[in-house]
CSV table of C-alpha atoms in Angstrom, one decimal:
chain,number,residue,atom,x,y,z
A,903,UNK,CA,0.0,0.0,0.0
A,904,UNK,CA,0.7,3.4,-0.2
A,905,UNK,CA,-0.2,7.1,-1.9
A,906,UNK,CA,1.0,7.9,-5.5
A,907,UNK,CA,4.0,7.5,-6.5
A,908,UNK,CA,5.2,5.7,-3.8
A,909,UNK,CA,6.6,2.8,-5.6
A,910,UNK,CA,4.0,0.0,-5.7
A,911,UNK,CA,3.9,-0.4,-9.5
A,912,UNK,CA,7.5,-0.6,-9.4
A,913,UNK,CA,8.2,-2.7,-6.9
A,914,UNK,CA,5.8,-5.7,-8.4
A,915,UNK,CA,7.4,-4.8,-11.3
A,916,UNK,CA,10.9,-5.4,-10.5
A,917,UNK,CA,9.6,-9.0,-8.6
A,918,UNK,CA,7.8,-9.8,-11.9
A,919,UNK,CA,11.4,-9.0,-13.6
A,920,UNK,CA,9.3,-6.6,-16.1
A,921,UNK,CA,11.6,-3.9,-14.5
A,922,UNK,CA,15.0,-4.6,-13.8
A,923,UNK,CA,16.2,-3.8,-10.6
A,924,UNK,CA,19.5,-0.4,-10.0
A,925,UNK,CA,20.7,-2.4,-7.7
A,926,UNK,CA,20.4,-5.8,-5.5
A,927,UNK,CA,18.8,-9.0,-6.7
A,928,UNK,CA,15.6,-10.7,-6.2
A,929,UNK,CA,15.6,-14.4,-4.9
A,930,UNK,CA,13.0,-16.9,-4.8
A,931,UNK,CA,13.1,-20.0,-3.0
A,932,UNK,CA,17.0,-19.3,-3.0
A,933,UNK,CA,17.2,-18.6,-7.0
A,934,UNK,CA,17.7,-15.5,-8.8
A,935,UNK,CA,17.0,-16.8,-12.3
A,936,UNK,CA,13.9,-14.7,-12.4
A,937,UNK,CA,13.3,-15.4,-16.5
A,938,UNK,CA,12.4,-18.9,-16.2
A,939,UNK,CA,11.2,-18.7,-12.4
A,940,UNK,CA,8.9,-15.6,-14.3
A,941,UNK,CA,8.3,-18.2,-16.5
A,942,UNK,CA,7.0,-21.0,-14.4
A,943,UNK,CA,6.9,-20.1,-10.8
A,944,UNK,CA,5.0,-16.7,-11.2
A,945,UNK,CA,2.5,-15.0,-13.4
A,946,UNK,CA,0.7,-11.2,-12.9
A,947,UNK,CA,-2.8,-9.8,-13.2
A,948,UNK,CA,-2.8,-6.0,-14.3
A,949,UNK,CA,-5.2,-3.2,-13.3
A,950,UNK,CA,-5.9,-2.6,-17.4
A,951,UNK,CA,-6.4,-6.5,-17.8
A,952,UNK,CA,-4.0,-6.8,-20.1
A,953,UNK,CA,-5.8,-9.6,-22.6
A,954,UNK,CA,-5.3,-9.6,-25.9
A,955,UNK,CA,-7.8,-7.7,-28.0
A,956,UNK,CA,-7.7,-10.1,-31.1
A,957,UNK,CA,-7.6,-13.6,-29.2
A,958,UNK,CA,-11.0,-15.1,-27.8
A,959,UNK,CA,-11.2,-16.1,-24.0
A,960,UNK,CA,-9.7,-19.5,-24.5
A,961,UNK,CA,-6.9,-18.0,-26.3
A,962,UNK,CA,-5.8,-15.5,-23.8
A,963,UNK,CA,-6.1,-18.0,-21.1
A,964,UNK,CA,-3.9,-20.5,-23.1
A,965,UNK,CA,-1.0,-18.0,-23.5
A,966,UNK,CA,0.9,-18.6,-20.9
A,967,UNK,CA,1.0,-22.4,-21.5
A,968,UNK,CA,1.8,-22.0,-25.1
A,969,UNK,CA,4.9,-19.6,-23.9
A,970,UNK,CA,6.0,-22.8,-21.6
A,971,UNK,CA,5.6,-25.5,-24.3
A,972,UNK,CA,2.9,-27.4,-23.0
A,973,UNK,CA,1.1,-29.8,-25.4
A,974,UNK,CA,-2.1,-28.8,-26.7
A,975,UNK,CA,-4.3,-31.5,-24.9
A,976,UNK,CA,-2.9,-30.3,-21.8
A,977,UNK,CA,-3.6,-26.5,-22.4
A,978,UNK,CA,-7.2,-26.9,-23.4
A,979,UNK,CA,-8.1,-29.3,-20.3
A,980,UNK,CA,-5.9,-26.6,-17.8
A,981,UNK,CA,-7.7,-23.7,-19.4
A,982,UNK,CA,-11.4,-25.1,-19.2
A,983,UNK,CA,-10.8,-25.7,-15.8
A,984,UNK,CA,-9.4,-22.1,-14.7
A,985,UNK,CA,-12.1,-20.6,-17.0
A,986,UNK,CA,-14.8,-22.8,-14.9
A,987,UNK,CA,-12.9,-21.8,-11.7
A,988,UNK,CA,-13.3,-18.0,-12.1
A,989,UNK,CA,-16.6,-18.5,-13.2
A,990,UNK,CA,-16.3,-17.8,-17.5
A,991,UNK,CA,-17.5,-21.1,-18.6
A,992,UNK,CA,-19.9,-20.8,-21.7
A,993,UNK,CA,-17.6,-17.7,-22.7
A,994,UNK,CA,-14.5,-19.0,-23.9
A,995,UNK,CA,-15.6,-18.3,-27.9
A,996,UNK,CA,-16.1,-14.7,-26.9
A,997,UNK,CA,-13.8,-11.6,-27.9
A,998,UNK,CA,-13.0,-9.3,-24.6
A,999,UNK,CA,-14.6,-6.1,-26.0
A,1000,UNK,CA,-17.7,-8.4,-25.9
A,1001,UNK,CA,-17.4,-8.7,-22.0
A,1002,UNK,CA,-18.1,-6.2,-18.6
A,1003,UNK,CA,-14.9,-5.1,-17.1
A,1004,UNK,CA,-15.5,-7.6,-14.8
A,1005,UNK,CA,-15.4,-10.9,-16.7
A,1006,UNK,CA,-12.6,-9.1,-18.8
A,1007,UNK,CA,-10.6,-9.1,-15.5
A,1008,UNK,CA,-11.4,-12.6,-15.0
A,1009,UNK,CA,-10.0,-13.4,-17.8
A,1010,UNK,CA,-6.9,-12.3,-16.7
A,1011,UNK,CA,-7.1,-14.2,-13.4
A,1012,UNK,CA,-7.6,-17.4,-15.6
A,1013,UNK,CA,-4.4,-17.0,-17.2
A,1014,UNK,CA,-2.5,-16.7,-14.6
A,1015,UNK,CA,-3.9,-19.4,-12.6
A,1016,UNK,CA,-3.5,-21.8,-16.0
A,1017,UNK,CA,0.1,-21.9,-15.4
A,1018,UNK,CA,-0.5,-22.9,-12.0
A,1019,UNK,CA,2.2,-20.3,-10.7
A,1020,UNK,CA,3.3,-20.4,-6.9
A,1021,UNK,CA,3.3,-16.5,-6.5
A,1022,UNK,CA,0.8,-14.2,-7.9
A,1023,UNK,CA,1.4,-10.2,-8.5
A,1024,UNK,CA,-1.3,-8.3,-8.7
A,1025,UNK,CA,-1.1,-4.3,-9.7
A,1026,UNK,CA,-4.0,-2.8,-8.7
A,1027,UNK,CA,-6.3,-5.2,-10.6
A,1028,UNK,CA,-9.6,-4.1,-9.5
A,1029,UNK,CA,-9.5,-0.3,-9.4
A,1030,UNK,CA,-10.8,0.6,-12.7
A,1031,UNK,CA,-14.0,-1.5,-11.6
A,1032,UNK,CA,-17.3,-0.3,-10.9
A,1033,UNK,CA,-17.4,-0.5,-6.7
A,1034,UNK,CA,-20.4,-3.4,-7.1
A,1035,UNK,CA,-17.8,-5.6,-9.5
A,1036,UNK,CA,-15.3,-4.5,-7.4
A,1037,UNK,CA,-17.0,-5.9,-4.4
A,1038,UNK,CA,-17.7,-9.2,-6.2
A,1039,UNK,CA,-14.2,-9.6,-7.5
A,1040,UNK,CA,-12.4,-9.2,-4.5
A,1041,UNK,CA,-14.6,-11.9,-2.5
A,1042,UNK,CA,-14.2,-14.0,-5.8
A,1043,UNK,CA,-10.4,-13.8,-4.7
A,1044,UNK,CA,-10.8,-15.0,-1.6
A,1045,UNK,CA,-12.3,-17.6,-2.5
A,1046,UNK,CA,-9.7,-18.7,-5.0
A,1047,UNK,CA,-7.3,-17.9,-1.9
A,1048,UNK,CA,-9.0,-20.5,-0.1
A,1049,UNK,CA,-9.3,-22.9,-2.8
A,1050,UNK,CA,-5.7,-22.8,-4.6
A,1051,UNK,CA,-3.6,-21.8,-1.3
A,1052,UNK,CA,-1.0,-19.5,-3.6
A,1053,UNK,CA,0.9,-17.0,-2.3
A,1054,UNK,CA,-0.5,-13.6,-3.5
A,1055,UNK,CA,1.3,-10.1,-3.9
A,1056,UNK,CA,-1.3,-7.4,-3.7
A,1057,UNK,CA,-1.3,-4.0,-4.9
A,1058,UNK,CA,-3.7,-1.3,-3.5
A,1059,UNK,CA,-4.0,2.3,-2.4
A,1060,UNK,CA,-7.4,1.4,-0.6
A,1061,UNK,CA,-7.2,0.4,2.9
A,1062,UNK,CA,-10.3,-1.0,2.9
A,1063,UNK,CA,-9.4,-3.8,0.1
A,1064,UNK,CA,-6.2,-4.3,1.8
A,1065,UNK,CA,-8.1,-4.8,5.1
A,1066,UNK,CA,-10.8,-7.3,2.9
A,1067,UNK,CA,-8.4,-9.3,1.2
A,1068,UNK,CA,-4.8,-9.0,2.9
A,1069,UNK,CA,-3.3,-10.9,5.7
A,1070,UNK,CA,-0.5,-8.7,6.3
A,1071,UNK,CA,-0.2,-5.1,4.7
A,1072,UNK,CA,3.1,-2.9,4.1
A,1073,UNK,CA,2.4,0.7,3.7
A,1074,UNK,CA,5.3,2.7,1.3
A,1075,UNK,CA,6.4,5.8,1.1
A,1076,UNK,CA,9.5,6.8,-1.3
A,1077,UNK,CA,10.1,3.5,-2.3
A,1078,UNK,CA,10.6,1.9,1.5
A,1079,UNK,CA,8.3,0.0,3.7
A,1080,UNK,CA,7.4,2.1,6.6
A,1081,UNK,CA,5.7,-0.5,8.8
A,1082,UNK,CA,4.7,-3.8,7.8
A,1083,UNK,CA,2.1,-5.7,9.7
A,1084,UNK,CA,-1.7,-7.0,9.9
A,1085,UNK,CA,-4.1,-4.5,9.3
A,1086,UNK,CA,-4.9,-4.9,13.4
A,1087,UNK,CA,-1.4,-3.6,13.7
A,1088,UNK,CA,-1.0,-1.1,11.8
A,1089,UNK,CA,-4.8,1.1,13.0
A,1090,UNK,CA,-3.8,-0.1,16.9
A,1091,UNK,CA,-0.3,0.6,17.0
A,1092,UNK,CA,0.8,3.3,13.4
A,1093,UNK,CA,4.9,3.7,13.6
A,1094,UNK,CA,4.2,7.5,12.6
A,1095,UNK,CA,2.5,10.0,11.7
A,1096,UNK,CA,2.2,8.8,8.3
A,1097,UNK,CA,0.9,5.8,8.7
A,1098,UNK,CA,-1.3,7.6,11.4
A,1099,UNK,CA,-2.9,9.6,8.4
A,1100,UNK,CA,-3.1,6.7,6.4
A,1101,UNK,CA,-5.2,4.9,8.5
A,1102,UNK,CA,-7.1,7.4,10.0
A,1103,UNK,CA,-10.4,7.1,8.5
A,1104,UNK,CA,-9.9,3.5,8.5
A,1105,UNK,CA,-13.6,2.1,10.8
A,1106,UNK,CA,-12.1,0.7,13.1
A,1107,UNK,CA,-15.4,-1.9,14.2
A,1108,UNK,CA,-14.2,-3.5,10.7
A,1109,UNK,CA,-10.3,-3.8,11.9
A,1110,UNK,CA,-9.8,-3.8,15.2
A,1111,UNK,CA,-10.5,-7.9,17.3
A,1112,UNK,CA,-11.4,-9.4,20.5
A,1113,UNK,CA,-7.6,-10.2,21.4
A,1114,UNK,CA,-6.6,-6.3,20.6
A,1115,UNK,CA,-9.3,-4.7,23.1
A,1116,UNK,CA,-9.4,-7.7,25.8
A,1117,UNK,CA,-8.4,-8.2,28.8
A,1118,UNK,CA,-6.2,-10.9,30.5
A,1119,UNK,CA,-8.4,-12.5,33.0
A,1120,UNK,CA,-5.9,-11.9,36.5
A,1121,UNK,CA,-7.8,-13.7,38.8
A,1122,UNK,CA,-9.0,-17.5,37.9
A,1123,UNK,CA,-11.4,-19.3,40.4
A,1124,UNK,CA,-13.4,-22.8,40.5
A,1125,UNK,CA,-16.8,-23.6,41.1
A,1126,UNK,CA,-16.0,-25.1,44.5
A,1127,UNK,CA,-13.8,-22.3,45.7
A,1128,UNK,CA,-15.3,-20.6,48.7
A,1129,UNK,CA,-17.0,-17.0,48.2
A,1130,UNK,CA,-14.6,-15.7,51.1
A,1131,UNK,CA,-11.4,-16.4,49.8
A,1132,UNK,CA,-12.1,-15.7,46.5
A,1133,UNK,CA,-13.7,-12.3,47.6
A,1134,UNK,CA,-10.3,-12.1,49.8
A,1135,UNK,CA,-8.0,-12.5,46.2
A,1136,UNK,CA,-10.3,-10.3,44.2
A,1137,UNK,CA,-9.6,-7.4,46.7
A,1138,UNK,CA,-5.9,-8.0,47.0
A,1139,UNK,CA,-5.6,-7.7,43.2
A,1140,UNK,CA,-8.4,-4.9,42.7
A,1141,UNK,CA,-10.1,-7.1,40.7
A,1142,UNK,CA,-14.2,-6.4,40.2
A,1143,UNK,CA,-14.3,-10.2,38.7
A,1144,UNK,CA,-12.8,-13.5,38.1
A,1145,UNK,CA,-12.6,-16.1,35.5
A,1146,UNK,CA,-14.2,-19.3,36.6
A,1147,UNK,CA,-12.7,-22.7,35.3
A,1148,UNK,CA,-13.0,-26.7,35.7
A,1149,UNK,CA,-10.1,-29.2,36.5
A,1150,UNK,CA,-9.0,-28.8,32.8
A,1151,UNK,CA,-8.7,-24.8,32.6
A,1152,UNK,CA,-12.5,-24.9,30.5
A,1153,UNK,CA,-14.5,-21.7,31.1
A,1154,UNK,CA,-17.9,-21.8,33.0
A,1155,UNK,CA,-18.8,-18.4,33.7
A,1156,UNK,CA,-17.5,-15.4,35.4
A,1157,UNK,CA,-17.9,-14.2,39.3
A,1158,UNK,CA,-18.4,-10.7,40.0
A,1159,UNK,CA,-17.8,-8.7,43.3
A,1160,UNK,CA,-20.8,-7.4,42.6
A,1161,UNK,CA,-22.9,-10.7,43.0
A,1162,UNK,CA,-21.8,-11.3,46.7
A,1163,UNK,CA,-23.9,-11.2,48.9
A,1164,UNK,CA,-23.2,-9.6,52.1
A,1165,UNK,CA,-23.6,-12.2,54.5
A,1166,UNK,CA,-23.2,-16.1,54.7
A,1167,UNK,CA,-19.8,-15.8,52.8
A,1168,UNK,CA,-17.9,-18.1,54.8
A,1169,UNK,CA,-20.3,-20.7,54.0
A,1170,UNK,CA,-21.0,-20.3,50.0
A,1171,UNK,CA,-18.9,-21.4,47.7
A,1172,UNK,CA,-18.5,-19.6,43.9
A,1173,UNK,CA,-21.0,-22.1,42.3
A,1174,UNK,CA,-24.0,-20.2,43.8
A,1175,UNK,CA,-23.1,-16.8,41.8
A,1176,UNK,CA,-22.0,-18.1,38.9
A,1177,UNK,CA,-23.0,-16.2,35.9
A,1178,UNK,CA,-23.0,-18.6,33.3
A,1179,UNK,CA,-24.7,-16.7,30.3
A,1180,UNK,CA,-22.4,-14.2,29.5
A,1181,UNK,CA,-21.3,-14.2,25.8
A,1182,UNK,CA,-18.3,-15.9,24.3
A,1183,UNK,CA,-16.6,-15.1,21.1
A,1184,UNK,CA,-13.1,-16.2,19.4
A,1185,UNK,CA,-9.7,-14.3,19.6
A,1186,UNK,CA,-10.9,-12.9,15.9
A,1187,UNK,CA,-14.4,-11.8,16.5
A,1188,UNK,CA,-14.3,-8.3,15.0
A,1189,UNK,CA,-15.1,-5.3,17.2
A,1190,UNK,CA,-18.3,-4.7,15.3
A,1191,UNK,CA,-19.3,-7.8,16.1
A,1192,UNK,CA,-18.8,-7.0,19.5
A,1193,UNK,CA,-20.4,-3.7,19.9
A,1194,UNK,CA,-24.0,-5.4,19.8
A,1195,UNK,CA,-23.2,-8.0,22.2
A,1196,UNK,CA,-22.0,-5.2,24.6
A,1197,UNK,CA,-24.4,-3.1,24.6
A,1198,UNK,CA,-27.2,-6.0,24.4
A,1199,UNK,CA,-26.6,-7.0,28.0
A,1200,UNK,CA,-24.4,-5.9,31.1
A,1201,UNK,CA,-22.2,-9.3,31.1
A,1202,UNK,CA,-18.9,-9.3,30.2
A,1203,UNK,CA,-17.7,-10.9,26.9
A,1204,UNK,CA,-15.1,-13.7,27.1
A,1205,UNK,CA,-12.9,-14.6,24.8
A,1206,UNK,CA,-12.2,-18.0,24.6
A,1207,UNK,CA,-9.5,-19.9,22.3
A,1208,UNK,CA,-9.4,-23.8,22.4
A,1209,UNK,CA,-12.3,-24.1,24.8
A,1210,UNK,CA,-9.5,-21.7,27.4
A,1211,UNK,CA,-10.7,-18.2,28.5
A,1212,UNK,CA,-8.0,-16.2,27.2
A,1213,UNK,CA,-9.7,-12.9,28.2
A,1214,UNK,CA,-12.6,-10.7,29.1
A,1215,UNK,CA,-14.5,-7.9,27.5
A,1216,UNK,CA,-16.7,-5.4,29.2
A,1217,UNK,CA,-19.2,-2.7,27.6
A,1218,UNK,CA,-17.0,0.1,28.3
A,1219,UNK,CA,-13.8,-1.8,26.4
A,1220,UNK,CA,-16.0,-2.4,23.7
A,1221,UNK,CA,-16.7,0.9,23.3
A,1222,UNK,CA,-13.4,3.0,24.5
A,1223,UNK,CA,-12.2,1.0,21.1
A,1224,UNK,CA,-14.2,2.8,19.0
A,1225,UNK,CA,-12.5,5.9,19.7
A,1226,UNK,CA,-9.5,7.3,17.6
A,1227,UNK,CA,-6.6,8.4,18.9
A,1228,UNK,CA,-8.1,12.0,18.1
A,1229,UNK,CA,-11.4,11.2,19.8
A,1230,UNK,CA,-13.1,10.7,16.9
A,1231,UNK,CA,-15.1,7.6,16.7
A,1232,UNK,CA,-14.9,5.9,13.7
């Protein structure tokens, strides 16, 4: 990511070999034979699409097959099955001038999967989309993501598609990475002031996770535990509640300070105060998500992972996250 003139473009273009690097070299998987790595390891989608104006769908999606030598049998079975993939079956007869800008760009995904490459570079590839093919290309990504498992370079001034479809994000600014890190990172913790303004507008309900606006639990308890010592630990640590478990660390509920009652202390034990309806998400339940579980009920939220409370979320937390670091609240 980054503004204009930053050095995206160029920088995809120098690991694509298109542009030839002043100085250093480019490895992959320990080589620096980038021609015939280009050739079979690799393969790019532009923002322009890049097909060939005169060549029908199944022809542009054969190109890069025909560039490696493959046999002719082989190309046409590889191609019908990208061109099925990205969704373009029934179309492969068709010119590109005779399809939307989506299906054109489709087309361009096709033949770059057709070589089966292990990295794809991608230069912007949806930005001269309508936002509503926009929107349907990028989840159609993902869901190529998820099926073929390749490892994808992605090019973007948008925070918002790098947020959809990336799973870490470098932000550049004269040709250098500023801060590299997941989209959590870099709207939680910018290195600057630049990458302050970059994500600034950024809705943080759509970012930010349970495990960035938790809270450790610091005080664990059982359901057998007696109310008095319990009560004794939660005021030594200044704690308003504790985490209750079984023999094998699983949550239950949560026991608040609150819930005591005033007498017969010494003889109760945590089981009888117990609240055992309170919420539960995952570590990667996303803060909007939240919000309506916070402010549906006066519980706290916990966050379990593998079954083990990891961490507790109350309505104020919820909300405190909301809030920029200029007080805005985005």
């Amino acid at each position: 990511m980054g503004l204009s003139g930053s050095g995206k473009s160029t920088l995809v273009r120098c690991l694509g070999r298109l542009i030839e690097p002043t100085r250093g070299q480019v490895h992959i998987d320990g080589e620096d034979q980038l021609r015939e790595i280009r050739r079979h390891k690799m393969a790019m989608v532009f923002q322009h699409f890049g097909n060939f104006p005169h060549k029908r769908v199944l022809e542009n999606v054969v190109y890069g097959l025909q560039i490696q030598g493959i046999d002719k049998t082989t190309q046409r079975r590889r191609a019908a099955e990208v061109i099925e993939l990205v969704g373009l079956s029934g179309w492969e007869e068709r010119y590109p001038h005779e399809l939307s800008g989506g299906m054109q760009q489709r087309v361009g995904l096709a033949r770059a999967l057709a070589v089966d490459p292990q990295i794809l570079l991608f230069d912007e590839p949806f930005s001269a989309l309508d936002p509503l093919i926009r929107r349907d290309m990028q989840d159609q990504l993902i869901g190529l993501q998820q099926m073929v498992q390749k490892t994808m370079v992605f090019i973007t001034h948008d925070f918002l598609e790098a947020l959809k479809v990336g799973d870490r994000v470098a932000i550049m600014k004269d040709g250098e990475f500023v801060q590299i890190g997941t989209p959590e990172d870099l709207v939680s913790n910018p290195i600057n002031d630049y990458v302050r303004d970059f994500t600034r507008d950024v809705p943080r309900s759509k970012v930010l996770t349970a495990r960035s606006v938790m809270t450790p639990p610091r005080v664990y308890a059982t359901a057998d535990e007696g109310l008095s010592d319990l009560t004794s630990r939660l005021i030594a640590q200044e704690c308003e509640s504790a985490v209750v478990v079984d023999g094998q660390d699983r949550f239950i509920g949560t026991v608040h300070l609150a819930d005591v009652p005033g007498s017969g202390v010494a003889h109760s034990s945590v089981a009888s105060v117990i609240r055992d309806s309170c919420p539960v998400v995952e570590p990667g339940t996303r803060l909007e998500r939240l919000i309506s579980l916070a402010i549906t009920g006066d519980a706290p939220i916990a966050v379990l992972d593998g079954g083990r409370c990891i961490g507790t979320i109350n309505r104020e937390a919820a909300l405190a996250a909301l809030i920029s670091d200029d007080g805005v609240a985005m």
